[in-house]
Structures are given as C-alpha cells and as structure tokens.
CSV table of C-alpha atoms in Angstrom, one decimal:
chain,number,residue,atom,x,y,z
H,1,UNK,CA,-19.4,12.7,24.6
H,2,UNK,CA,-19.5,15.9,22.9
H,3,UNK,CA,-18.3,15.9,19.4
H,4,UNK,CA,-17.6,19.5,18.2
H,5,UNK,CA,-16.6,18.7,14.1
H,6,UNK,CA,-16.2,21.9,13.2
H,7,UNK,CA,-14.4,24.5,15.1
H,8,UNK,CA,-11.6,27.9,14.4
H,9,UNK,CA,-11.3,28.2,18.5
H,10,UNK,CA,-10.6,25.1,20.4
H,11,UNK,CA,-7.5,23.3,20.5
H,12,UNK,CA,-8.9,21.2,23.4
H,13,UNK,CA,-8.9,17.0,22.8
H,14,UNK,CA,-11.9,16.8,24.9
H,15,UNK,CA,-15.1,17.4,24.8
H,16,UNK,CA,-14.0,16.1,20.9
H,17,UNK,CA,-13.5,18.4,18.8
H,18,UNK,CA,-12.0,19.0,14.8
H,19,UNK,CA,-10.2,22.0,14.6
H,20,UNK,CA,-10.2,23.8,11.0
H,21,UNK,CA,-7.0,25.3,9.9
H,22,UNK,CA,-7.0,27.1,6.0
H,23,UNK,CA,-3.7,25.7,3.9
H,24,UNK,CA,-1.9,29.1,4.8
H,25,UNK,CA,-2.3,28.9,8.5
H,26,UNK,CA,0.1,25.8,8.8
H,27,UNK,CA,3.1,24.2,7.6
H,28,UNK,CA,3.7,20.3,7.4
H,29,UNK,CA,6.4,20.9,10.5
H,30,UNK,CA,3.8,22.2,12.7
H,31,UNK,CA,0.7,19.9,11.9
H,32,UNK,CA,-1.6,19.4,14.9
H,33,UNK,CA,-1.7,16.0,16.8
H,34,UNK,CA,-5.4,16.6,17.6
H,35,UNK,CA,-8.2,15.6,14.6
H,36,UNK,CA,-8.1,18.5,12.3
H,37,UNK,CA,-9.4,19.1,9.2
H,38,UNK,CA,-7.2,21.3,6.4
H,39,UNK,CA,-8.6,23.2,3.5
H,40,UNK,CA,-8.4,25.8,0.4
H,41,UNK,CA,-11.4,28.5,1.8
H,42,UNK,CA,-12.7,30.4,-1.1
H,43,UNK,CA,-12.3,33.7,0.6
H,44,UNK,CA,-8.6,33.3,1.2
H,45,UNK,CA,-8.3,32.4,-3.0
H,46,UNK,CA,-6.3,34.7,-4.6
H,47,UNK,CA,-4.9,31.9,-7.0
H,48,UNK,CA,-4.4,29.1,-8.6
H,49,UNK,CA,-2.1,27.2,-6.1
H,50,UNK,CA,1.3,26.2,-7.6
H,51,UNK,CA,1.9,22.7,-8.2
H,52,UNK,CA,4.4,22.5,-5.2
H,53,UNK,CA,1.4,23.8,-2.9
H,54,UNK,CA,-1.2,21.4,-3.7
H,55,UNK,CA,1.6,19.0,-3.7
H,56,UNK,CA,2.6,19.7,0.2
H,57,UNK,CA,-1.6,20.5,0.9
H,58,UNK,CA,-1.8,16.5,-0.4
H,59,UNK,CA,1.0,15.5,1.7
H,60,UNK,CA,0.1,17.3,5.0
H,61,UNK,CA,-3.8,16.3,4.4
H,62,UNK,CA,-2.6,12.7,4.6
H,63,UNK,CA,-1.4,12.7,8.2
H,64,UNK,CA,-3.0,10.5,10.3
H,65,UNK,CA,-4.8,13.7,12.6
H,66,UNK,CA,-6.2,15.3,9.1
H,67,UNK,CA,-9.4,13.4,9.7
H,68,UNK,CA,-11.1,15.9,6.8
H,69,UNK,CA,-10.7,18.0,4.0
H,70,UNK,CA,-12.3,21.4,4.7
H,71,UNK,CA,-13.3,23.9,5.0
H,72,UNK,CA,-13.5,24.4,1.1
H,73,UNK,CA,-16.4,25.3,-1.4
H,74,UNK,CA,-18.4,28.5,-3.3
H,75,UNK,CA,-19.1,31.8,-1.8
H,76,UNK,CA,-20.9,34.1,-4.2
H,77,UNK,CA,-20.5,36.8,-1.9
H,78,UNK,CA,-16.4,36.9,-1.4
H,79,UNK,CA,-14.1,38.7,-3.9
H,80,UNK,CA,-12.5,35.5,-5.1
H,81,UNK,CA,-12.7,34.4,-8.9
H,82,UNK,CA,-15.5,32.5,-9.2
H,83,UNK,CA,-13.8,29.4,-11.8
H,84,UNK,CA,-11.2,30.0,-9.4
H,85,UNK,CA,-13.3,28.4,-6.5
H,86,UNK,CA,-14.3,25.8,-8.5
H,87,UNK,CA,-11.4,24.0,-10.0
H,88,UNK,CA,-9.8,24.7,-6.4
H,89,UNK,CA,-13.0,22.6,-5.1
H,90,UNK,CA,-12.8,19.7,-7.7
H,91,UNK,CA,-9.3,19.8,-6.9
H,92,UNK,CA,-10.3,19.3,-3.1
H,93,UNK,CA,-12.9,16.6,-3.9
H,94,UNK,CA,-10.1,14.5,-5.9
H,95,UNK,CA,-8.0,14.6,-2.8
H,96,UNK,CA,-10.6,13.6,-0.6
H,97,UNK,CA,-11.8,10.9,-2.8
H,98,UNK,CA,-8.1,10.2,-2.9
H,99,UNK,CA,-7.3,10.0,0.4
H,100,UNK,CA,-10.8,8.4,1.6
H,101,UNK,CA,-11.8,11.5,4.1
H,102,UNK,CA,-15.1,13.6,4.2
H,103,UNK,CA,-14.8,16.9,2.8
H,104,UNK,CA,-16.2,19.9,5.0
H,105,UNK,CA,-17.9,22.7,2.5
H,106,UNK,CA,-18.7,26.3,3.1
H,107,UNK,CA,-21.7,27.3,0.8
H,108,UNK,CA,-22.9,31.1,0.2
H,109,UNK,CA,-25.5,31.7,-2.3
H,110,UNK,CA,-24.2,28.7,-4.2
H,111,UNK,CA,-26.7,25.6,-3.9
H,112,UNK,CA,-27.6,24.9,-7.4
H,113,UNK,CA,-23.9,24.8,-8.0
H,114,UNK,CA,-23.7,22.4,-4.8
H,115,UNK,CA,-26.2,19.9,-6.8
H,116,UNK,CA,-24.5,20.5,-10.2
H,117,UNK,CA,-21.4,19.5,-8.8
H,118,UNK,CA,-22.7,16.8,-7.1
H,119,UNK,CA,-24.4,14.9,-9.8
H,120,UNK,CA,-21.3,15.3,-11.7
H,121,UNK,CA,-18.5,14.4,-9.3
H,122,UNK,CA,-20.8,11.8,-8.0
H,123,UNK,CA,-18.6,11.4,-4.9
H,124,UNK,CA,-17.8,8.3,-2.4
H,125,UNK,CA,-16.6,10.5,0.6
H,126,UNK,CA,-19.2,11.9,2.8
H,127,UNK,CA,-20.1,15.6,1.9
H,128,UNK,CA,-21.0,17.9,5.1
H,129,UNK,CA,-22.3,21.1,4.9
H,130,UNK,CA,-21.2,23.0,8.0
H,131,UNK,CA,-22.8,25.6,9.7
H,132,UNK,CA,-26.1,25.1,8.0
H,133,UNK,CA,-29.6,27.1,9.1
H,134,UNK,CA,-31.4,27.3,6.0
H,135,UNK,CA,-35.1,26.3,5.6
H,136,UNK,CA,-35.9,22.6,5.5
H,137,UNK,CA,-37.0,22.7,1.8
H,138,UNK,CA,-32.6,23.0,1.1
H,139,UNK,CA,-32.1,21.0,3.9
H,140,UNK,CA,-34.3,17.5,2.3
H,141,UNK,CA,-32.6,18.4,-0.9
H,142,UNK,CA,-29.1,17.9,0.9
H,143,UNK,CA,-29.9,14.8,2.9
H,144,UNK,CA,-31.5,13.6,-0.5
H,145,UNK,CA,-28.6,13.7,-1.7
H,146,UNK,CA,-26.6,11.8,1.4
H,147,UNK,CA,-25.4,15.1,2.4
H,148,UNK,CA,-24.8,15.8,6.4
H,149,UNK,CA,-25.9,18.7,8.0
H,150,UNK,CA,-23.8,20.3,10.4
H,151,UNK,CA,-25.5,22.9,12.5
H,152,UNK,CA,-24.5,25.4,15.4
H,153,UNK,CA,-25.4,28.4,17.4
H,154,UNK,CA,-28.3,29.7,14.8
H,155,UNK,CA,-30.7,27.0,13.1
H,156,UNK,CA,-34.0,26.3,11.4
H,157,UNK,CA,-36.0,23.9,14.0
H,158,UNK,CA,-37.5,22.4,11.0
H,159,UNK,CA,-34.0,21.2,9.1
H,160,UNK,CA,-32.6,20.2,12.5
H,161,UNK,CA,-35.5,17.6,13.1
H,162,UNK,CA,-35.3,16.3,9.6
H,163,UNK,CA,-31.3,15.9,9.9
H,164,UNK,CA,-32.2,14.6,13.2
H,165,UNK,CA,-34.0,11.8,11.9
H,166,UNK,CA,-32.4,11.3,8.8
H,167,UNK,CA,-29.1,10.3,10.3
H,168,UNK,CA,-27.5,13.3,8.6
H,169,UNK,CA,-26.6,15.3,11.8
H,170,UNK,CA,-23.7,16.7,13.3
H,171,UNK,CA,-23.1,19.7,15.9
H,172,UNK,CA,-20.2,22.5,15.8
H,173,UNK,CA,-19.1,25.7,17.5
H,174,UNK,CA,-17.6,27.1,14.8
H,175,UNK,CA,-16.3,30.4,15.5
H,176,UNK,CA,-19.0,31.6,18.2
H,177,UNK,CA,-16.7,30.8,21.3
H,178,UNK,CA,-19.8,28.9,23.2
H,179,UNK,CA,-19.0,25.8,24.7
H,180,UNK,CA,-20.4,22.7,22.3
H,181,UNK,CA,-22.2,21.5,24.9
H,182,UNK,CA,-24.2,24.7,25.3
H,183,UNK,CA,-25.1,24.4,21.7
H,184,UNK,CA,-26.0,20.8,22.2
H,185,UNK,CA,-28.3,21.6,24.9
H,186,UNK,CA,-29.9,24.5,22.6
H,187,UNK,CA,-30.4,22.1,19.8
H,188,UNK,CA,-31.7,19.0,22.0
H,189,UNK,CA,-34.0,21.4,23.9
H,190,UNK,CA,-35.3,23.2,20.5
H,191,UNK,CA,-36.5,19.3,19.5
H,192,UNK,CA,-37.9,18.3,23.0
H,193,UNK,CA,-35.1,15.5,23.0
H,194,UNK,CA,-33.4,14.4,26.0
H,195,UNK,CA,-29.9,15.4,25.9
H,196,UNK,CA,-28.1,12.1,26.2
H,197,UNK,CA,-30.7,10.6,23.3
H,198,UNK,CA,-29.8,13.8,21.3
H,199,UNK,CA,-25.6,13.0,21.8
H,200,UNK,CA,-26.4,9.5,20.5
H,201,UNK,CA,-27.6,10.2,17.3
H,202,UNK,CA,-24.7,12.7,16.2
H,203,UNK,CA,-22.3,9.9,17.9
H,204,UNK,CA,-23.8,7.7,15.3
H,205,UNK,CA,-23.1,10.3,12.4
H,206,UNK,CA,-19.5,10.0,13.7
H,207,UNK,CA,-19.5,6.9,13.9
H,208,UNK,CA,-20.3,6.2,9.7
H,209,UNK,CA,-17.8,9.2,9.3
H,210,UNK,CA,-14.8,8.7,11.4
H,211,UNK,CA,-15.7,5.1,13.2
H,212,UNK,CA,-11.5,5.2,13.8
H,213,UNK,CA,-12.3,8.5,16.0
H,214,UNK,CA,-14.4,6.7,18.5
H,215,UNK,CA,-11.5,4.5,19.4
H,216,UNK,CA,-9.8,4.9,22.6
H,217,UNK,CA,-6.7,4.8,21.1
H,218,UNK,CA,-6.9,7.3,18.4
H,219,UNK,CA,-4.8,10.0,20.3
C-alpha cells in the first residue's frame, strides 16, 4: 500500500492518502470522512485567532478523520508576524499534545527555532517535517531529535537513506499532482531498494504514527 501523508490534491481513500485542509478552507459541517489533517499555515496568518476560532479549530481537530494537526509552523520568508506564528504554533502543539495526534510542520529558514522550540515544548506527539530535501547534516539533527522526515518529488539522496534507516520516513505528493506511487518509485530507485521493501518501511512509520489507520475498518 501506498501511503501518501501529506497531500493539497487528492481526495481519493486509496492508494492512502491524508489530505491537508488550512482552518479557513472548512467548516465543522463539511469535515471530510477520509484521514485529513487540519491546521493554522503561517502564510495564511493575519491574526491572532479569536477565542471562538481556536475553540471550533479544537472541536473540528477532534473528529475521528483529523488524524493530524498540520500543516502549521515558521516561515521566515511569508509576510506573517513573526510572534504571531509562534504563539499560533505553541497553541497548535497544546492541541496536539491534547488530543494525542502528530503535528505536521512547514519549516522555511526556521531550524534553530524548530530545536529551540523543541527542547522547550519537549513534546509527546510525533513531530514530522513535511516536504523535507535539505542536506543530511539538518536531516540527523531532526531524526536526533525523534523527528520524521517526510519527503516528496525533490530530495537529498543522502537524508532519504538516513531517514530510511532511521525509521523516521514517510512519503507525500504534496501539491505536485504526481501519482504517490511515482514518487515512491523515484525514492526506492534513488536508494537501490526494491520497491515493495521500500513501502514496508514507511508502512512501519505509519504504523508507530497512526497504527488505528492500518485497520481495515478505519473507513
């Protein structure tokens, strides 16, 4: 199976995939019955969100299909205020610690912040980096850390094999409308791993994240 944990396009239930909605792009009336994961992103921040809205953001996280938190995090490069992103992230983290579900973080420019953070929230829920294809010096200091590693279309060979076999790895589409299992095949083929072998060991990242997903009856 294909698991696809990170994706704006596909509303499909199989090949598996999480589809990622921002807080603005859904109402609690309308909430997918498909995995999805439902976040604050930093370049949608304008503001603080009103009690009410992080109020009916806590109650529409909790359905049973919001298998995540995300995407959320820093981005250095994006007009919102910067303390603005991060009380909106702590407040983010609190609901996933909360509520017992990963959090899915968009990072831009913003490691050291990542690791300050980190050390100080000192969380119990997964963190995943999506989309990552930085060099494999940022990627030990993630999966140091207990950090996954979510990677797509464009990635460093070298941080793919150490996610690989670190048991930090996971696979998306993201945005870039290519089937996930083109991208799997990409990324198996870029480490000389058979294709099935290479599915395994992201089906055992999902199976420490969301062992509930791999039950038949989830849907």
């Amino acid at each position: 199976m294909y698991f696809d944990i990170h994706t704006h396009l596909s509303k499909r239930k199989t090949p598996f995939s999480i589809s990622s909605y921002d807080v603005g792009e859904i109402s609690f009336s309308t909430l997918p019955v498909f995995p999805f994961s439902l976040g604050f992103h930093p370049y949608y921040l304008e503001r603080e969100p009103t009690i009410d809205q992080k109020k009916l953001f806590v109650r529409m996280a909790t359905s049973r299909s919001c298998v995540a938190i995300g995407e959320c995090g820093l981005d250095k490069c994006v007009k919102s205020d910067w303390d603005l992103q991060i009380a909106v992230l702590r407040f983010q983290h609190k609901v996933s610690e909360d509520l017992a579900k990963p959090i899915i973080l968009h990072l831009v420019r913003a490691w050291s912040d990542l690791f300050f953070l980190h050390k100080e929230l000192r969380p119990k829920q997964p963190w995943i980096v999506h989309g990552f294809r930085k060099n494999i010096t940022l990627a030990k200091q993630l999966i140091d850390r207990g950090i996954y590693l979510s990677f797509g279309v464009n990635f460093s060979v070298e941080s793919l094999r150490l996610a690989y076999y670190s048991n930090r790895l996971l696979v998306e589409s993201d945005n870039s409308g290519l089937p996930i299992e083109q991208i799997y095949l990409s990324q198996s083929e870029a480490l000389n791993i058979p294709i099935d072998i290479y599915c395994k060991r992201v089906r055992l990242s999902i199976s420490e994240l969301w062992p509930s997903l791999l039950s038949p009856t989830f849907f």
